[in-house]
PDB file of C-alpha atoms and ligand atoms in Angstrom:
ATOM      1  CA  UNK A   1     266.117 176.154 -48.238  1.00  0.00           C
ATOM      2  CA  UNK A   2     264.639 173.196 -50.121  1.00  0.00           C
ATOM      3  CA  UNK A   3     266.574 172.364 -53.310  1.00  0.00           C
ATOM      4  CA  UNK A   4     265.159 174.497 -56.142  1.00  0.00           C
ATOM      5  CA  UNK A   5     263.289 176.818 -53.774  1.00  0.00           C
ATOM      6  CA  UNK A   6     263.050 180.287 -55.341  1.00  0.00           C
ATOM      7  CA  UNK A   7     263.605 183.206 -52.918  1.00  0.00           C
ATOM      8  CA  UNK A   8     261.483 186.374 -53.129  1.00  0.00           C
ATOM      9  CA  UNK A   9     262.415 189.102 -55.648  1.00  0.00           C
ATOM     10  CA  UNK A  10     265.522 190.888 -54.359  1.00  0.00           C
ATOM     11  CA  UNK A  11     264.728 194.244 -55.913  1.00  0.00           C
ATOM     12  CA  UNK A  12     261.052 194.825 -56.771  1.00  0.00           C
ATOM     13  CA  UNK A  13     260.135 197.753 -59.003  1.00  0.00           C
ATOM     14  CA  UNK A  14     258.298 200.802 -57.702  1.00  0.00           C
ATOM     15  CA  UNK A  15     254.659 200.397 -58.784  1.00  0.00           C
ATOM     16  CA  UNK A  16     253.100 203.003 -61.059  1.00  0.00           C
ATOM     17  CA  UNK A  17     249.792 202.570 -59.247  1.00  0.00           C
ATOM     18  CA  UNK A  18     249.509 204.385 -55.897  1.00  0.00           C
ATOM     19  CA  UNK A  19     247.252 202.540 -53.466  1.00  0.00           C
ATOM     20  CA  UNK A  20     244.754 204.767 -51.614  1.00  0.00           C
ATOM     21  CA  UNK A  21     245.720 205.924 -48.098  1.00  0.00           C
ATOM     22  CA  UNK A  22     245.256 203.153 -45.543  1.00  0.00           C
ATOM     23  CA  UNK A  23     245.614 200.324 -48.093  1.00  0.00           C
ATOM     24  CA  UNK A  24     245.948 196.792 -46.696  1.00  0.00           C
ATOM     25  CA  UNK A  25     248.090 193.989 -48.125  1.00  0.00           C
ATOM     26  CA  UNK A  26     245.659 191.308 -46.925  1.00  0.00           C
ATOM     27  CA  UNK A  27     247.650 188.174 -47.753  1.00  0.00           C
ATOM     28  CA  UNK A  28     251.331 187.854 -46.936  1.00  0.00           C
ATOM     29  CA  UNK A  29     253.542 185.718 -44.736  1.00  0.00           C
ATOM     30  CA  UNK A  30     256.588 185.884 -42.495  1.00  0.00           C
ATOM     31  CA  UNK A  31     259.120 183.038 -42.548  1.00  0.00           C
ATOM     32  CA  UNK A  32     261.570 182.705 -39.663  1.00  0.00           C
ATOM     33  CA  UNK A  33     264.231 183.822 -39.213  1.00  0.00           C
ATOM     34  CA  UNK A  34     265.022 180.155 -38.743  1.00  0.00           C
ATOM     35  CA  UNK A  35     267.575 180.941 -36.003  1.00  0.00           C
ATOM     36  CA  UNK A  36     264.761 182.385 -33.862  1.00  0.00           C
ATOM     37  CA  UNK A  37     261.653 180.661 -35.226  1.00  0.00           C
ATOM     38  CA  UNK A  38     262.647 177.242 -36.627  1.00  0.00           C
ATOM     39  CA  UNK A  39     260.548 175.700 -39.390  1.00  0.00           C
ATOM     40  CA  UNK A  40     258.168 172.881 -38.458  1.00  0.00           C
ATOM     41  CA  UNK A  41     259.385 169.290 -38.684  1.00  0.00           C
ATOM     42  CA  UNK A  42     256.252 168.304 -40.665  1.00  0.00           C
ATOM     43  CA  UNK A  43     256.790 171.059 -43.287  1.00  0.00           C
ATOM     44  CA  UNK A  44     256.602 170.200 -46.992  1.00  0.00           C
ATOM     45  CA  UNK A  45     259.162 172.809 -48.050  1.00  0.00           C
ATOM     46  CA  UNK A  46     261.886 174.873 -46.432  1.00  0.00           C
ATOM     47  CA  UNK A  47     261.714 178.509 -47.547  1.00  0.00           C
ATOM     48  CA  UNK A  48     264.317 181.239 -47.349  1.00  0.00           C
ATOM     49  CA  UNK A  49     263.921 183.434 -44.282  1.00  0.00           C
ATOM     50  CA  UNK A  50     261.472 186.286 -44.857  1.00  0.00           C
ATOM     51  CA  UNK A  51     261.376 188.138 -41.536  1.00  0.00           C
ATOM     52  CA  UNK A  52     258.980 190.842 -40.361  1.00  0.00           C
ATOM     53  CA  UNK A  53     261.457 193.700 -40.953  1.00  0.00           C
ATOM     54  CA  UNK A  54     261.604 192.856 -44.671  1.00  0.00           C
ATOM     55  CA  UNK A  55     257.803 192.579 -44.865  1.00  0.00           C
ATOM     56  CA  UNK A  56     257.286 195.964 -43.199  1.00  0.00           C
ATOM     57  CA  UNK A  57     259.903 197.596 -45.470  1.00  0.00           C
ATOM     58  CA  UNK A  58     258.160 196.171 -48.543  1.00  0.00           C
ATOM     59  CA  UNK A  59     254.789 197.408 -47.239  1.00  0.00           C
ATOM     60  CA  UNK A  60     256.166 200.958 -47.071  1.00  0.00           C
ATOM     61  CA  UNK A  61     257.979 200.707 -50.422  1.00  0.00           C
ATOM     62  CA  UNK A  62     254.832 199.566 -52.251  1.00  0.00           C
ATOM     63  CA  UNK A  63     252.699 202.315 -50.688  1.00  0.00           C
ATOM     64  CA  UNK A  64     250.648 200.157 -48.329  1.00  0.00           C
ATOM     65  CA  UNK A  65     249.695 200.952 -44.753  1.00  0.00           C
ATOM     66  CA  UNK A  66     248.865 197.589 -43.188  1.00  0.00           C
ATOM     67  CA  UNK A  67     249.342 193.821 -43.518  1.00  0.00           C
ATOM     68  CA  UNK A  68     247.352 190.681 -42.857  1.00  0.00           C
ATOM     69  CA  UNK A  69     249.888 187.964 -42.097  1.00  0.00           C
ATOM     70  CA  UNK A  70     248.710 184.443 -42.855  1.00  0.00           C
ATOM     71  CA  UNK A  71     250.317 181.485 -41.092  1.00  0.00           C
ATOM     72  CA  UNK A  72     252.075 179.389 -43.722  1.00  0.00           C
ATOM     73  CA  UNK A  73     252.479 175.624 -43.716  1.00  0.00           C
ATOM     74  CA  UNK A  74     256.267 175.710 -43.280  1.00  0.00           C
ATOM     75  CA  UNK A  75     255.675 176.904 -39.694  1.00  0.00           C
ATOM     76  CA  UNK A  76     252.675 174.566 -39.291  1.00  0.00           C
ATOM     77  CA  UNK A  77     250.981 175.147 -35.907  1.00  0.00           C
ATOM     78  CA  UNK A  78     253.886 177.093 -34.420  1.00  0.00           C
ATOM     79  CA  UNK A  79     252.482 180.598 -34.777  1.00  0.00           C
ATOM     80  CA  UNK A  80     255.273 182.430 -32.924  1.00  0.00           C
ATOM     81  CA  UNK A  81     256.844 184.172 -35.944  1.00  0.00           C
ATOM     82  CA  UNK A  82     253.438 185.444 -37.101  1.00  0.00           C
ATOM     83  CA  UNK A  83     252.392 186.594 -33.605  1.00  0.00           C
ATOM     84  CA  UNK A  84     255.764 188.258 -33.056  1.00  0.00           C
ATOM     85  CA  UNK A  85     255.259 190.185 -36.308  1.00  0.00           C
ATOM     86  CA  UNK A  86     251.764 191.298 -35.228  1.00  0.00           C
ATOM     87  CA  UNK A  87     253.088 192.458 -31.872  1.00  0.00           C
ATOM     88  CA  UNK A  88     255.916 194.421 -33.534  1.00  0.00           C
ATOM     89  CA  UNK A  89     253.661 196.127 -36.053  1.00  0.00           C
ATOM     90  CA  UNK A  90     252.320 199.012 -33.926  1.00  0.00           C
ATOM     91  CA  UNK A  91     248.766 197.947 -34.778  1.00  0.00           C
ATOM     92  CA  UNK A  92     249.460 197.771 -38.503  1.00  0.00           C
ATOM     93  CA  UNK A  93     249.124 194.008 -38.865  1.00  0.00           C
ATOM     94  CA  UNK A  94     246.446 191.426 -38.155  1.00  0.00           C
ATOM     95  CA  UNK A  95     246.857 187.677 -38.477  1.00  0.00           C
ATOM     96  CA  UNK A  96     245.358 184.423 -39.625  1.00  0.00           C
ATOM     97  CA  UNK A  97     246.494 181.397 -37.635  1.00  0.00           C
ATOM     98  CA  UNK A  98     246.782 177.664 -38.221  1.00  0.00           C
ATOM     99  CA  UNK A  99     245.867 175.555 -35.187  1.00  0.00           C
ATOM    100  CA  UNK A 100     245.001 172.016 -34.175  1.00  0.00           C
ATOM    101  CA  UNK A 101     242.271 171.136 -31.735  1.00  0.00           C
ATOM    102  CA  UNK A 102     244.799 170.733 -28.932  1.00  0.00           C
ATOM    103  CA  UNK A 103     244.938 174.536 -28.776  1.00  0.00           C
ATOM    104  CA  UNK A 104     243.486 175.803 -25.496  1.00  0.00           C
ATOM    105  CA  UNK A 105     240.839 178.499 -25.191  1.00  0.00           C
ATOM    106  CA  UNK A 106     243.347 180.623 -23.278  1.00  0.00           C
ATOM    107  CA  UNK A 107     245.786 180.348 -26.204  1.00  0.00           C
ATOM    108  CA  UNK A 108     243.056 181.308 -28.672  1.00  0.00           C
ATOM    109  CA  UNK A 109     242.200 184.343 -26.540  1.00  0.00           C
ATOM    110  CA  UNK A 110     245.865 185.365 -26.367  1.00  0.00           C
ATOM    111  CA  UNK A 111     246.070 185.156 -30.170  1.00  0.00           C
ATOM    112  CA  UNK A 112     242.925 187.251 -30.417  1.00  0.00           C
ATOM    113  CA  UNK A 113     244.529 189.914 -28.208  1.00  0.00           C
ATOM    114  CA  UNK A 114     247.620 189.879 -30.465  1.00  0.00           C
ATOM    115  CA  UNK A 115     245.449 190.617 -33.509  1.00  0.00           C
ATOM    116  CA  UNK A 116     244.518 187.228 -34.940  1.00  0.00           C
ATOM    117  CA  UNK A 117     241.133 187.403 -36.683  1.00  0.00           C
ATOM    118  CA  UNK A 118     240.922 184.116 -38.546  1.00  0.00           C
ATOM    119  CA  UNK A 119     242.030 180.511 -38.791  1.00  0.00           C
ATOM    120  CA  UNK A 120     243.199 178.870 -42.011  1.00  0.00           C
ATOM    121  CA  UNK A 121     242.009 175.482 -43.241  1.00  0.00           C
ATOM    122  CA  UNK A 122     244.402 174.308 -45.945  1.00  0.00           C
ATOM    123  CA  UNK A 123     243.182 171.629 -48.377  1.00  0.00           C
ATOM    124  CA  UNK A 124     246.109 171.794 -50.809  1.00  0.00           C
ATOM    125  CA  UNK A 125     247.535 168.294 -50.664  1.00  0.00           C
ATOM    126  CA  UNK A 126     251.108 169.233 -51.601  1.00  0.00           C
ATOM    127  CA  UNK A 127     251.240 171.565 -48.558  1.00  0.00           C
ATOM    128  CA  UNK A 128     249.596 169.780 -45.632  1.00  0.00           C
ATOM    129  CA  UNK A 129     248.555 166.394 -44.282  1.00  0.00           C
ATOM    130  CA  UNK A 130     244.842 165.564 -44.206  1.00  0.00           C
ATOM    131  CA  UNK A 131     242.776 166.732 -41.224  1.00  0.00           C
ATOM    132  CA  UNK A 132     239.391 165.033 -40.634  1.00  0.00           C
ATOM    133  CA  UNK A 133     236.354 167.253 -41.200  1.00  0.00           C
ATOM    134  CA  UNK A 134     235.092 166.616 -37.646  1.00  0.00           C
ATOM    135  CA  UNK A 135     238.281 168.149 -36.272  1.00  0.00           C
ATOM    136  CA  UNK A 136     237.879 171.221 -38.476  1.00  0.00           C
ATOM    137  CA  UNK A 137     234.226 171.500 -37.433  1.00  0.00           C
ATOM    138  CA  UNK A 138     235.211 171.498 -33.790  1.00  0.00           C
ATOM    139  CA  UNK A 139     237.857 174.165 -34.394  1.00  0.00           C
ATOM    140  CA  UNK A 140     235.335 176.274 -36.348  1.00  0.00           C
ATOM    141  CA  UNK A 141     232.829 176.056 -33.491  1.00  0.00           C
ATOM    142  CA  UNK A 142     235.474 177.249 -31.039  1.00  0.00           C
ATOM    143  CA  UNK A 143     236.718 180.241 -33.048  1.00  0.00           C
ATOM    144  CA  UNK A 144     233.263 181.432 -34.134  1.00  0.00           C
ATOM    145  CA  UNK A 145     232.477 183.026 -30.735  1.00  0.00           C
ATOM    146  CA  UNK A 146     235.673 185.092 -31.052  1.00  0.00           C
ATOM    147  CA  UNK A 147     234.232 186.639 -34.209  1.00  0.00           C
ATOM    148  CA  UNK A 148     236.995 185.057 -36.282  1.00  0.00           C
ATOM    149  CA  UNK A 149     236.558 183.943 -39.875  1.00  0.00           C
ATOM    150  CA  UNK A 150     237.871 180.856 -41.639  1.00  0.00           C
ATOM    151  CA  UNK A 151     240.253 181.151 -44.561  1.00  0.00           C
ATOM    152  CA  UNK A 152     240.067 178.205 -46.956  1.00  0.00           C
ATOM    153  CA  UNK A 153     242.855 177.310 -49.367  1.00  0.00           C
ATOM    154  CA  UNK A 154     241.973 174.736 -52.037  1.00  0.00           C
ATOM    155  CA  UNK A 155     242.276 174.091 -55.764  1.00  0.00           C
ATOM    156  CA  UNK A 156     239.188 174.710 -57.915  1.00  0.00           C
ATOM    157  CA  UNK A 157     238.928 171.117 -59.161  1.00  0.00           C
ATOM    158  CA  UNK A 158     238.313 170.079 -55.530  1.00  0.00           C
ATOM    159  CA  UNK A 159     235.432 172.515 -54.945  1.00  0.00           C
ATOM    160  CA  UNK A 160     232.627 169.995 -55.646  1.00  0.00           C
ATOM    161  CA  UNK A 161     233.773 167.754 -52.789  1.00  0.00           C
ATOM    162  CA  UNK A 162     234.533 170.620 -50.410  1.00  0.00           C
ATOM    163  CA  UNK A 163     231.573 172.903 -51.072  1.00  0.00           C
ATOM    164  CA  UNK A 164     229.146 171.205 -48.673  1.00  0.00           C
ATOM    165  CA  UNK A 165     231.643 171.486 -45.855  1.00  0.00           C
ATOM    166  CA  UNK A 166     232.430 175.134 -46.653  1.00  0.00           C
ATOM    167  CA  UNK A 167     228.781 176.175 -46.685  1.00  0.00           C
ATOM    168  CA  UNK A 168     228.192 174.448 -43.332  1.00  0.00           C
ATOM    169  CA  UNK A 169     230.810 176.606 -41.585  1.00  0.00           C
ATOM    170  CA  UNK A 170     229.356 178.929 -38.933  1.00  0.00           C
ATOM    171  CA  UNK A 171     231.573 181.920 -39.739  1.00  0.00           C
ATOM    172  CA  UNK A 172     232.536 184.229 -42.567  1.00  0.00           C
ATOM    173  CA  UNK A 173     234.553 182.152 -45.061  1.00  0.00           C
ATOM    174  CA  UNK A 174     237.412 183.775 -46.999  1.00  0.00           C
ATOM    175  CA  UNK A 175     238.635 181.954 -50.108  1.00  0.00           C
ATOM    176  CA  UNK A 176     242.348 182.149 -50.861  1.00  0.00           C
ATOM    177  CA  UNK A 177     243.600 183.019 -54.348  1.00  0.00           C
ATOM    178  CA  UNK A 178     240.189 183.046 -56.119  1.00  0.00           C
ATOM    179  CA  UNK A 179     239.839 179.333 -55.395  1.00  0.00           C
ATOM    180  CA  UNK A 180     242.950 178.709 -57.540  1.00  0.00           C
ATOM    181  CA  UNK A 181     241.166 178.378 -60.899  1.00  0.00           C
ATOM    182  CA  UNK A 182     242.623 176.637 -63.916  1.00  0.00           C
ATOM    183  CA  UNK A 183     242.882 179.721 -66.135  1.00  0.00           C
ATOM    184  CA  UNK A 184     243.181 177.634 -69.298  1.00  0.00           C
ATOM    185  CA  UNK A 185     239.478 176.827 -68.844  1.00  0.00           C
ATOM    186  CA  UNK A 186     238.302 180.463 -68.953  1.00  0.00           C
ATOM    187  CA  UNK A 187     236.055 182.434 -66.615  1.00  0.00           C
ATOM    188  CA  UNK A 188     232.840 181.042 -68.069  1.00  0.00           C
ATOM    189  CA  UNK A 189     233.800 177.404 -67.593  1.00  0.00           C
ATOM    190  CA  UNK A 190     231.273 175.602 -65.333  1.00  0.00           C
ATOM    191  CA  UNK A 191     234.035 174.827 -62.821  1.00  0.00           C
ATOM    192  CA  UNK A 192     234.635 178.534 -62.260  1.00  0.00           C
ATOM    193  CA  UNK A 193     230.986 179.555 -62.526  1.00  0.00           C
ATOM    194  CA  UNK A 194     230.212 177.070 -59.777  1.00  0.00           C
ATOM    195  CA  UNK A 195     232.428 179.180 -57.545  1.00  0.00           C
ATOM    196  CA  UNK A 196     230.705 182.420 -58.627  1.00  0.00           C
ATOM    197  CA  UNK A 197     227.360 180.819 -57.792  1.00  0.00           C
ATOM    198  CA  UNK A 198     228.650 179.799 -54.379  1.00  0.00           C
ATOM    199  CA  UNK A 199     229.684 183.411 -53.742  1.00  0.00           C
ATOM    200  CA  UNK A 200     226.327 184.656 -54.942  1.00  0.00           C
ATOM    201  CA  UNK A 201     224.242 182.272 -52.835  1.00  0.00           C
ATOM    202  CA  UNK A 202     226.274 182.609 -49.651  1.00  0.00           C
ATOM    203  CA  UNK A 203     226.839 186.154 -48.531  1.00  0.00           C
ATOM    204  CA  UNK A 204     229.206 185.023 -45.781  1.00  0.00           C
ATOM    205  CA  UNK A 205     231.776 184.122 -48.490  1.00  0.00           C
ATOM    206  CA  UNK A 206     234.587 186.532 -49.350  1.00  0.00           C
ATOM    207  CA  UNK A 207     237.415 186.033 -51.841  1.00  0.00           C
ATOM    208  CA  UNK A 208     241.028 187.121 -52.194  1.00  0.00           C
ATOM    209  CA  UNK A 209     241.761 188.258 -55.737  1.00  0.00           C
ATOM    210  CA  UNK A 210     245.388 187.299 -55.261  1.00  0.00           C
ATOM    211  CA  UNK A 211     248.194 185.336 -56.867  1.00  0.00           C
ATOM    212  CA  UNK A 212     247.933 185.854 -60.623  1.00  0.00           C
ATOM    213  CA  UNK A 213     251.564 184.686 -60.640  1.00  0.00           C
ATOM    214  CA  UNK A 214     250.524 181.250 -59.344  1.00  0.00           C
ATOM    215  CA  UNK A 215     247.859 180.532 -61.960  1.00  0.00           C
ATOM    216  CA  UNK A 216     249.079 182.398 -65.040  1.00  0.00           C
ATOM    217  CA  UNK A 217     250.118 180.416 -68.085  1.00  0.00           C
ATOM    218  CA  UNK A 218     251.137 183.544 -70.005  1.00  0.00           C
ATOM    219  CA  UNK A 219     253.439 185.032 -67.312  1.00  0.00           C
ATOM    220  CA  UNK A 220     253.670 188.723 -66.370  1.00  0.00           C
ATOM    221  CA  UNK A 221     251.737 191.013 -66.714  1.00  0.00           C
ATOM    222  CA  UNK A 222     249.215 188.185 -66.155  1.00  0.00           C
ATOM    223  CA  UNK A 223     246.760 189.105 -68.920  1.00  0.00           C
ATOM    224  CA  UNK A 224     245.208 185.643 -68.751  1.00  0.00           C
ATOM    225  CA  UNK A 225     244.290 186.076 -65.066  1.00  0.00           C
ATOM    226  CA  UNK A 226     242.770 189.576 -65.375  1.00  0.00           C
ATOM    227  CA  UNK A 227     239.269 188.351 -66.408  1.00  0.00           C
ATOM    228  CA  UNK A 228     239.083 186.014 -63.402  1.00  0.00           C
ATOM    229  CA  UNK A 229     239.912 188.682 -60.842  1.00  0.00           C
ATOM    230  CA  UNK A 230     238.056 191.476 -62.616  1.00  0.00           C
ATOM    231  CA  UNK A 231     234.794 189.539 -62.765  1.00  0.00           C
ATOM    232  CA  UNK A 232     234.944 188.781 -59.028  1.00  0.00           C
ATOM    233  CA  UNK A 233     235.648 192.440 -58.170  1.00  0.00           C
ATOM    234  CA  UNK A 234     232.775 193.594 -60.381  1.00  0.00           C
ATOM    235  CA  UNK A 235     230.315 191.013 -59.098  1.00  0.00           C
ATOM    236  CA  UNK A 236     231.190 191.026 -55.383  1.00  0.00           C
ATOM    237  CA  UNK A 237     232.661 194.499 -54.767  1.00  0.00           C
ATOM    238  CA  UNK A 238     232.072 194.390 -50.997  1.00  0.00           C
ATOM    239  CA  UNK A 239     233.543 190.904 -50.456  1.00  0.00           C
ATOM    240  CA  UNK A 240     236.900 191.042 -52.231  1.00  0.00           C
ATOM    241  CA  UNK A 241     240.321 191.709 -50.721  1.00  0.00           C
ATOM    242  CA  UNK A 242     243.804 191.805 -52.235  1.00  0.00           C
ATOM    243  CA  UNK A 243     247.324 190.869 -51.134  1.00  0.00           C
ATOM    244  CA  UNK A 244     250.838 190.406 -52.451  1.00  0.00           C
ATOM    245  CA  UNK A 245     251.410 186.850 -51.129  1.00  0.00           C
ATOM    246  CA  UNK A 246     254.971 187.960 -50.332  1.00  0.00           C
ATOM    247  CA  UNK A 247     257.386 186.116 -49.972  1.00  0.00           C
ATOM    248  CA  UNK A 248     255.682 183.920 -52.585  1.00  0.00           C
ATOM    249  CA  UNK A 249     256.392 180.375 -51.357  1.00  0.00           C
ATOM    250  CA  UNK A 250     256.886 177.600 -53.885  1.00  0.00           C
ATOM    251  CA  UNK A 251     257.096 179.543 -57.117  1.00  0.00           C
ATOM    252  CA  UNK A 252     257.982 177.203 -59.946  1.00  0.00           C
ATOM    253  CA  UNK A 253     259.922 179.411 -62.358  1.00  0.00           C
ATOM    254  CA  UNK A 254     260.654 182.864 -60.951  1.00  0.00           C
ATOM    255  CA  UNK A 255     259.809 185.141 -58.061  1.00  0.00           C
ATOM    256  CA  UNK A 256     257.263 187.762 -59.078  1.00  0.00           C
ATOM    257  CA  UNK A 257     258.150 191.451 -59.058  1.00  0.00           C
ATOM    258  CA  UNK A 258     255.966 192.810 -56.240  1.00  0.00           C
ATOM    259  CA  UNK A 259     255.724 196.187 -58.015  1.00  0.00           C
ATOM    260  CA  UNK A 260     254.210 194.442 -61.062  1.00  0.00           C
ATOM    261  CA  UNK A 261     251.717 192.694 -58.779  1.00  0.00           C
ATOM    262  CA  UNK A 262     250.592 196.080 -57.410  1.00  0.00           C
ATOM    263  CA  UNK A 263     250.204 197.330 -60.977  1.00  0.00           C
ATOM    264  CA  UNK A 264     247.781 194.444 -61.546  1.00  0.00           C
ATOM    265  CA  UNK A 265     245.297 196.154 -59.161  1.00  0.00           C
ATOM    266  CA  UNK A 266     243.933 198.934 -61.427  1.00  0.00           C
ATOM    267  CA  UNK A 267     243.448 196.363 -64.195  1.00  0.00           C
ATOM    268  CA  UNK A 268     241.098 194.274 -62.035  1.00  0.00           C
ATOM    269  CA  UNK A 269     239.553 197.172 -60.067  1.00  0.00           C
ATOM    270  CA  UNK A 270     239.462 200.011 -62.609  1.00  0.00           C
ATOM    271  CA  UNK A 271     237.530 202.669 -60.660  1.00  0.00           C
ATOM    272  CA  UNK A 272     238.687 204.623 -57.614  1.00  0.00           C
ATOM    273  CA  UNK A 273     235.597 203.352 -55.757  1.00  0.00           C
ATOM    274  CA  UNK A 274     236.418 199.716 -56.499  1.00  0.00           C
ATOM    275  CA  UNK A 275     240.042 200.267 -55.426  1.00  0.00           C
ATOM    276  CA  UNK A 276     238.970 201.904 -52.164  1.00  0.00           C
ATOM    277  CA  UNK A 277     236.660 198.958 -51.363  1.00  0.00           C
ATOM    278  CA  UNK A 278     239.208 196.300 -52.357  1.00  0.00           C
ATOM    279  CA  UNK A 279     242.210 197.789 -50.591  1.00  0.00           C
ATOM    280  CA  UNK A 280     240.787 199.731 -47.659  1.00  0.00           C
ATOM    281  CA  UNK A 281     237.103 199.432 -46.756  1.00  0.00           C
ATOM    282  CA  UNK A 282     236.699 195.653 -47.153  1.00  0.00           C
ATOM    283  CA  UNK A 283     239.859 194.524 -45.338  1.00  0.00           C
ATOM    284  CA  UNK A 284     239.247 197.099 -42.595  1.00  0.00           C
ATOM    285  CA  UNK A 285     235.752 195.690 -42.054  1.00  0.00           C
ATOM    286  CA  UNK A 286     237.044 192.131 -41.970  1.00  0.00           C
ATOM    287  CA  UNK A 287     240.169 192.641 -39.847  1.00  0.00           C
ATOM    288  CA  UNK A 288     240.063 195.940 -37.957  1.00  0.00           C
ATOM    289  CA  UNK A 289     236.367 196.437 -37.080  1.00  0.00           C
TER     290      UNK A 289
HETATM  291  C1  0GY B   1     250.256 180.874 -50.272  1.00  0.00           C
HETATM  292  C2  0GY B   1     250.470 179.704 -51.032  1.00  0.00           C
HETATM  293  C3  0GY B   1     251.250 178.632 -50.816  1.00  0.00           C
HETATM  294  C4  0GY B   1     251.816 178.230 -49.606  1.00  0.00           C
HETATM  295  C5  0GY B   1     251.257 178.373 -48.433  1.00  0.00           C
HETATM  296  O1  0GY B   1     250.865 177.722 -46.269  1.00  0.00           O
HETATM  297  C6  0GY B   1     251.660 177.700 -47.199  1.00  0.00           C
HETATM  298  O2  0GY B   1     252.744 177.163 -47.145  1.00  0.00           O
HETATM  299  O3  0GY B   1     250.205 179.144 -48.299  1.00  0.00           O
HETATM  300  C7  0GY B   1     251.451 177.743 -51.952  1.00  0.00           C
HETATM  301  O4  0GY B   1     252.494 177.068 -52.007  1.00  0.00           O
HETATM  302  O5  0GY B   1     250.584 177.683 -52.849  1.00  0.00           O
HETATM  303  O6  0GY B   1     249.126 181.139 -49.856  1.00  0.00           O
HETATM  304  O7  0GY B   1     251.172 181.648 -50.078  1.00  0.00           O
END
């Protein structure tokens, strides 16, 4: 583990909110175990192991049915731990990969058969080295025929320079963690409204209303993040998905209680219809159709 790295919560609380049957945790990761799936040499942090067995046990404990496992930067382009988790999930997990353009079409097809449905482009500078746009464009053109989408991870202040590239992508585009807004600026700040406008103008854009614990200034129960997520759920009810982000890489102060994160859901999606769309219908359309 990197010095100061905070492991996931050892003993999450049982949520009060019961997700509807078939609910999908649509953003989580598996890390290692390092003895079987070593971390990448180019990684920017070394996490604690967070193997598939622990993820599947948490899924059941929190009342979820399925997972979408997103390749994290600590494993870089070595997708074996993620694929192994998909293949051990009895059809209850799909994946989002991270690849370079050296990947072969046969390898992409094998990932597709294992349940991969998207590729992640990470623009967060503390996590990854820069990849030229032309390379990403070539990867996008190769995964589009598979029906995959592209997951983009960036910080909201960078949206103006990235927006043109995002809107040129030939696939569905799924934005990680609400575009990581600066919550001190408020929902109505032009920086955040620019993102809402992007969502409104481009119907191929979806958004994950995830990670209040990453952007909160107030701490749990994340009151300051509620308006951000709630407005996206209300405005784009058919293009929002939700996930735990377990095992919560790179938390600065403390690991979130996953039960408290689940109890955030009814505060951002107050009606049963909105919860059904957020947790079941939307992720099923995106990952299992
Ligand atoms: C996340 C967020 C983070 C890390 C990664 O790929 C990653 O390593 O995604 C982060 O540190 O913000 O999506 O879990």
